Amino acid sequence: MEHHRWRREVRQAAYSALITEAVAAEEGLRSAWTVLSEAGPGHLEEAMERMRAAENLVSAARRAASTVAVEGSTAVVEAADALMTALGVALADLFSWHADSARGAGTEAWRDRHAAHVLEARARLKDFTGSARAALDDEPYRSAR
């Protein structure tokens, strides 16, 4: 029973760490989106700084997801993978958008596309949180059987 309690605590810490890092990454992506959507040619450097900060936050979330990959149940790991994919797509969009902006290409489509991908990441974060909660809630029943 003590081992099950310890494993649950390890899982809970891993899940909480990913949630914390993913929330920070999503906020970083939104911050970069705001600067880039308002950026004129003179503000592209500031946008790049925000994008690099978002990239670091997504990397931190990936590190947290690697712990979930080891500690989590299959359903939780799949939800974490979907979350990381969504964050990665949103980040890649920012860099493509920035490159188009630097060339003077239209950015309206990127603005809408990136907004949709950030919303997708938020939905995947909600799914991950639900999967993590369900897995943790189910553990005492499994260990009692």
PDB file of C-alpha atoms in Angstrom:
ATOM      1  CA  MET A   1       0.000   0.000   0.000  1.00  0.00           C
ATOM      2  CA  GLU A   2       2.860   2.374   0.797  1.00  0.00           C
ATOM      3  CA  HIS A   3       4.385   1.726  -2.622  1.00  0.00           C
ATOM      4  CA  HIS A   4       1.074   2.609  -4.323  1.00  0.00           C
ATOM      5  CA  ARG A   5       0.870   5.823  -2.343  1.00  0.00           C
ATOM      6  CA  TRP A   6       4.439   6.716  -3.329  1.00  0.00           C
ATOM      7  CA  ARG A   7       3.730   5.951  -7.027  1.00  0.00           C
ATOM      8  CA  ARG A   8       0.599   8.116  -6.925  1.00  0.00           C
ATOM      9  CA  GLU A   9       2.587  11.006  -5.442  1.00  0.00           C
ATOM     10  CA  VAL A  10       5.230  10.646  -8.167  1.00  0.00           C
ATOM     11  CA  ARG A  11       2.567  10.632 -10.863  1.00  0.00           C
ATOM     12  CA  GLN A  12       0.740  13.565  -9.332  1.00  0.00           C
ATOM     13  CA  ALA A  13       3.972  15.580  -9.242  1.00  0.00           C
ATOM     14  CA  ALA A  14       4.742  14.700 -12.878  1.00  0.00           C
ATOM     15  CA  TYR A  15       1.233  15.595 -14.045  1.00  0.00           C
ATOM     16  CA  SER A  16       1.213  18.851 -12.075  1.00  0.00           C
ATOM     17  CA  ALA A  17       4.622  19.827 -13.467  1.00  0.00           C
ATOM     18  CA  LEU A  18       3.426  19.326 -17.028  1.00  0.00           C
ATOM     19  CA  ILE A  19       0.269  21.321 -16.386  1.00  0.00           C
ATOM     20  CA  THR A  20       2.294  24.178 -14.881  1.00  0.00           C
ATOM     21  CA  GLU A  21       4.782  24.212 -17.758  1.00  0.00           C
ATOM     22  CA  ALA A  22       2.085  23.877 -20.426  1.00  0.00           C
ATOM     23  CA  VAL A  23       0.120  26.798 -18.978  1.00  0.00           C
ATOM     24  CA  ALA A  24       3.290  28.915 -19.037  1.00  0.00           C
ATOM     25  CA  ALA A  25       3.994  27.824 -22.633  1.00  0.00           C
ATOM     26  CA  GLU A  26       0.462  28.651 -23.743  1.00  0.00           C
ATOM     27  CA  GLU A  27       0.755  32.078 -22.110  1.00  0.00           C
ATOM     28  CA  GLY A  28       4.117  32.601 -23.825  1.00  0.00           C
ATOM     29  CA  LEU A  29       2.617  31.671 -27.178  1.00  0.00           C
ATOM     30  CA  ARG A  30      -0.245  34.120 -26.642  1.00  0.00           C
ATOM     31  CA  SER A  31       2.192  36.856 -25.631  1.00  0.00           C
ATOM     32  CA  ALA A  32       4.267  36.314 -28.765  1.00  0.00           C
ATOM     33  CA  TRP A  33       1.066  36.252 -30.823  1.00  0.00           C
ATOM     34  CA  THR A  34       0.033  39.625 -29.398  1.00  0.00           C
ATOM     35  CA  VAL A  35       3.352  41.271 -30.193  1.00  0.00           C
ATOM     36  CA  LEU A  36       3.594  39.708 -33.641  1.00  0.00           C
ATOM     37  CA  SER A  37       0.002  40.570 -34.574  1.00  0.00           C
ATOM     38  CA  GLU A  38       0.635  44.206 -33.676  1.00  0.00           C
ATOM     39  CA  ALA A  39       4.189  44.312 -35.003  1.00  0.00           C
ATOM     40  CA  GLY A  40       5.152  46.604 -37.772  1.00  0.00           C
ATOM     41  CA  PRO A  41       8.518  46.235 -39.467  1.00  0.00           C
ATOM     42  CA  GLY A  42      10.209  47.962 -36.522  1.00  0.00           C
ATOM     43  CA  HIS A  43       8.822  45.535 -33.946  1.00  0.00           C
ATOM     44  CA  LEU A  44       9.798  42.237 -35.527  1.00  0.00           C
ATOM     45  CA  GLU A  45      12.867  42.003 -33.274  1.00  0.00           C
ATOM     46  CA  GLU A  46      10.708  42.301 -30.158  1.00  0.00           C
ATOM     47  CA  ALA A  47       8.393  39.669 -31.604  1.00  0.00           C
ATOM     48  CA  MET A  48      11.378  37.357 -32.138  1.00  0.00           C
ATOM     49  CA  GLU A  49      12.409  37.823 -28.496  1.00  0.00           C
ATOM     50  CA  ARG A  50       8.926  36.821 -27.363  1.00  0.00           C
ATOM     51  CA  MET A  51       8.972  33.858 -29.734  1.00  0.00           C
ATOM     52  CA  ARG A  52      12.283  32.656 -28.326  1.00  0.00           C
ATOM     53  CA  ALA A  53      10.875  32.992 -24.821  1.00  0.00           C
ATOM     54  CA  ALA A  54       7.844  30.938 -25.925  1.00  0.00           C
ATOM     55  CA  GLU A  55      10.189  28.375 -27.458  1.00  0.00           C
ATOM     56  CA  ASN A  56      11.986  28.021 -24.112  1.00  0.00           C
ATOM     57  CA  LEU A  57       8.657  27.564 -22.344  1.00  0.00           C
ATOM     58  CA  VAL A  58       7.557  24.887 -24.817  1.00  0.00           C
ATOM     59  CA  SER A  59      10.918  23.155 -24.278  1.00  0.00           C
ATOM     60  CA  ALA A  60      10.312  23.162 -20.526  1.00  0.00           C
ATOM     61  CA  ALA A  61       6.903  21.593 -21.136  1.00  0.00           C
ATOM     62  CA  ARG A  62       8.560  18.920 -23.308  1.00  0.00           C
ATOM     63  CA  ARG A  63      10.928  18.068 -20.462  1.00  0.00           C
ATOM     64  CA  ALA A  64       7.985  17.749 -18.085  1.00  0.00           C
ATOM     65  CA  ALA A  65       6.180  15.584 -20.654  1.00  0.00           C
ATOM     66  CA  SER A  66       9.150  13.223 -20.743  1.00  0.00           C
ATOM     67  CA  THR A  67       8.597  12.461 -17.054  1.00  0.00           C
ATOM     68  CA  VAL A  68       4.902  11.871 -17.735  1.00  0.00           C
ATOM     69  CA  ALA A  69       5.923   9.463 -20.522  1.00  0.00           C
ATOM     70  CA  VAL A  70       7.750   7.345 -17.957  1.00  0.00           C
ATOM     71  CA  GLU A  71       5.352   7.675 -15.034  1.00  0.00           C
ATOM     72  CA  GLY A  72       1.927   8.002 -16.646  1.00  0.00           C
ATOM     73  CA  SER A  73      -0.720   5.567 -17.723  1.00  0.00           C
ATOM     74  CA  THR A  74      -1.289   5.021 -21.439  1.00  0.00           C
ATOM     75  CA  ALA A  75      -4.263   7.407 -21.561  1.00  0.00           C
ATOM     76  CA  VAL A  76      -2.356  10.147 -19.747  1.00  0.00           C
ATOM     77  CA  VAL A  77       0.709   9.714 -21.957  1.00  0.00           C
ATOM     78  CA  GLU A  78      -1.463   9.928 -25.088  1.00  0.00           C
ATOM     79  CA  ALA A  79      -3.089  13.119 -23.775  1.00  0.00           C
ATOM     80  CA  ALA A  80       0.371  14.554 -22.996  1.00  0.00           C
ATOM     81  CA  ASP A  81       1.557  13.691 -26.511  1.00  0.00           C
ATOM     82  CA  ALA A  82      -1.468  15.452 -28.040  1.00  0.00           C
ATOM     83  CA  LEU A  83      -0.796  18.485 -25.852  1.00  0.00           C
ATOM     84  CA  MET A  84       2.857  18.647 -26.869  1.00  0.00           C
ATOM     85  CA  THR A  85       1.956  18.274 -30.543  1.00  0.00           C
ATOM     86  CA  ALA A  86      -0.504  21.179 -30.279  1.00  0.00           C
ATOM     87  CA  LEU A  87       2.058  23.390 -28.519  1.00  0.00           C
ATOM     88  CA  GLY A  88       4.673  22.483 -31.136  1.00  0.00           C
ATOM     89  CA  VAL A  89       2.352  23.333 -34.031  1.00  0.00           C
ATOM     90  CA  ALA A  90       1.474  26.699 -32.475  1.00  0.00           C
ATOM     91  CA  LEU A  91       5.171  27.457 -31.970  1.00  0.00           C
ATOM     92  CA  ALA A  92       6.076  26.484 -35.540  1.00  0.00           C
ATOM     93  CA  ASP A  93       3.302  28.751 -36.806  1.00  0.00           C
ATOM     94  CA  LEU A  94       4.812  31.694 -34.962  1.00  0.00           C
ATOM     95  CA  PHE A  95       8.165  31.236 -36.647  1.00  0.00           C
ATOM     96  CA  SER A  96       6.558  30.853 -40.093  1.00  0.00           C
ATOM     97  CA  TRP A  97       4.393  33.895 -39.463  1.00  0.00           C
ATOM     98  CA  HIS A  98       7.434  35.916 -38.399  1.00  0.00           C
ATOM     99  CA  ALA A  99       9.332  34.879 -41.535  1.00  0.00           C
ATOM    100  CA  ASP A 100       6.419  35.937 -43.735  1.00  0.00           C
ATOM    101  CA  SER A 101       6.142  39.230 -41.857  1.00  0.00           C
ATOM    102  CA  ALA A 102       9.837  39.921 -42.367  1.00  0.00           C
ATOM    103  CA  ARG A 103       9.323  39.419 -46.113  1.00  0.00           C
ATOM    104  CA  GLY A 104       6.308  41.708 -46.094  1.00  0.00           C
ATOM    105  CA  ALA A 105       3.893  38.885 -46.881  1.00  0.00           C
ATOM    106  CA  GLY A 106       0.304  39.005 -45.659  1.00  0.00           C
ATOM    107  CA  THR A 107      -0.159  38.005 -42.046  1.00  0.00           C
ATOM    108  CA  GLU A 108      -3.937  37.936 -41.576  1.00  0.00           C
ATOM    109  CA  ALA A 109      -4.127  34.206 -42.365  1.00  0.00           C
ATOM    110  CA  TRP A 110      -1.282  33.474 -39.923  1.00  0.00           C
ATOM    111  CA  ARG A 111      -2.976  35.497 -37.196  1.00  0.00           C
ATOM    112  CA  ASP A 112      -6.153  33.452 -37.494  1.00  0.00           C
ATOM    113  CA  ARG A 113      -4.327  30.152 -37.924  1.00  0.00           C
ATOM    114  CA  HIS A 114      -2.122  30.720 -34.897  1.00  0.00           C
ATOM    115  CA  ALA A 115      -5.092  31.778 -32.765  1.00  0.00           C
ATOM    116  CA  ALA A 116      -6.834  28.527 -33.702  1.00  0.00           C
ATOM    117  CA  HIS A 117      -3.744  26.505 -32.814  1.00  0.00           C
ATOM    118  CA  VAL A 118      -3.399  28.184 -29.429  1.00  0.00           C
ATOM    119  CA  LEU A 119      -7.051  27.363 -28.756  1.00  0.00           C
ATOM    120  CA  GLU A 120      -6.298  23.765 -29.789  1.00  0.00           C
ATOM    121  CA  ALA A 121      -3.398  23.671 -27.325  1.00  0.00           C
ATOM    122  CA  ARG A 122      -5.681  24.980 -24.591  1.00  0.00           C
ATOM    123  CA  ALA A 123      -8.215  22.237 -25.396  1.00  0.00           C
ATOM    124  CA  ARG A 124      -5.481  19.580 -25.314  1.00  0.00           C
ATOM    125  CA  LEU A 125      -4.322  20.957 -21.935  1.00  0.00           C
ATOM    126  CA  LYS A 126      -7.868  20.571 -20.644  1.00  0.00           C
ATOM    127  CA  ASP A 127      -7.957  16.992 -21.984  1.00  0.00           C
ATOM    128  CA  PHE A 128      -4.620  16.207 -20.343  1.00  0.00           C
ATOM    129  CA  THR A 129      -5.791  17.635 -17.029  1.00  0.00           C
ATOM    130  CA  GLY A 130      -8.940  15.509 -17.173  1.00  0.00           C
ATOM    131  CA  SER A 131      -6.972  12.368 -18.049  1.00  0.00           C
ATOM    132  CA  ALA A 132      -4.504  13.002 -15.247  1.00  0.00           C
ATOM    133  CA  ARG A 133      -7.275  13.598 -12.725  1.00  0.00           C
ATOM    134  CA  ALA A 134      -9.135  10.456 -13.815  1.00  0.00           C
ATOM    135  CA  ALA A 135      -5.975   8.356 -13.593  1.00  0.00           C
ATOM    136  CA  LEU A 136      -5.184   9.643 -10.110  1.00  0.00           C
ATOM    137  CA  ASP A 137      -8.776   9.209  -8.933  1.00  0.00           C
ATOM    138  CA  ASP A 138      -8.785   5.631 -10.225  1.00  0.00           C
ATOM    139  CA  GLU A 139      -5.537   4.580  -8.539  1.00  0.00           C
ATOM    140  CA  PRO A 140      -6.832   3.970  -5.001  1.00  0.00           C
ATOM    141  CA  TYR A 141      -9.468   1.627  -6.398  1.00  0.00           C
ATOM    142  CA  ARG A 142      -6.891  -0.352  -8.325  1.00  0.00           C
ATOM    143  CA  SER A 143      -4.585  -0.657  -5.342  1.00  0.00           C
ATOM    144  CA  ALA A 144      -7.445  -1.738  -3.062  1.00  0.00           C
ATOM    145  CA  ARG A 145      -8.434  -4.627  -5.352  1.00  0.00           C
TER     146      ARG A 145
END
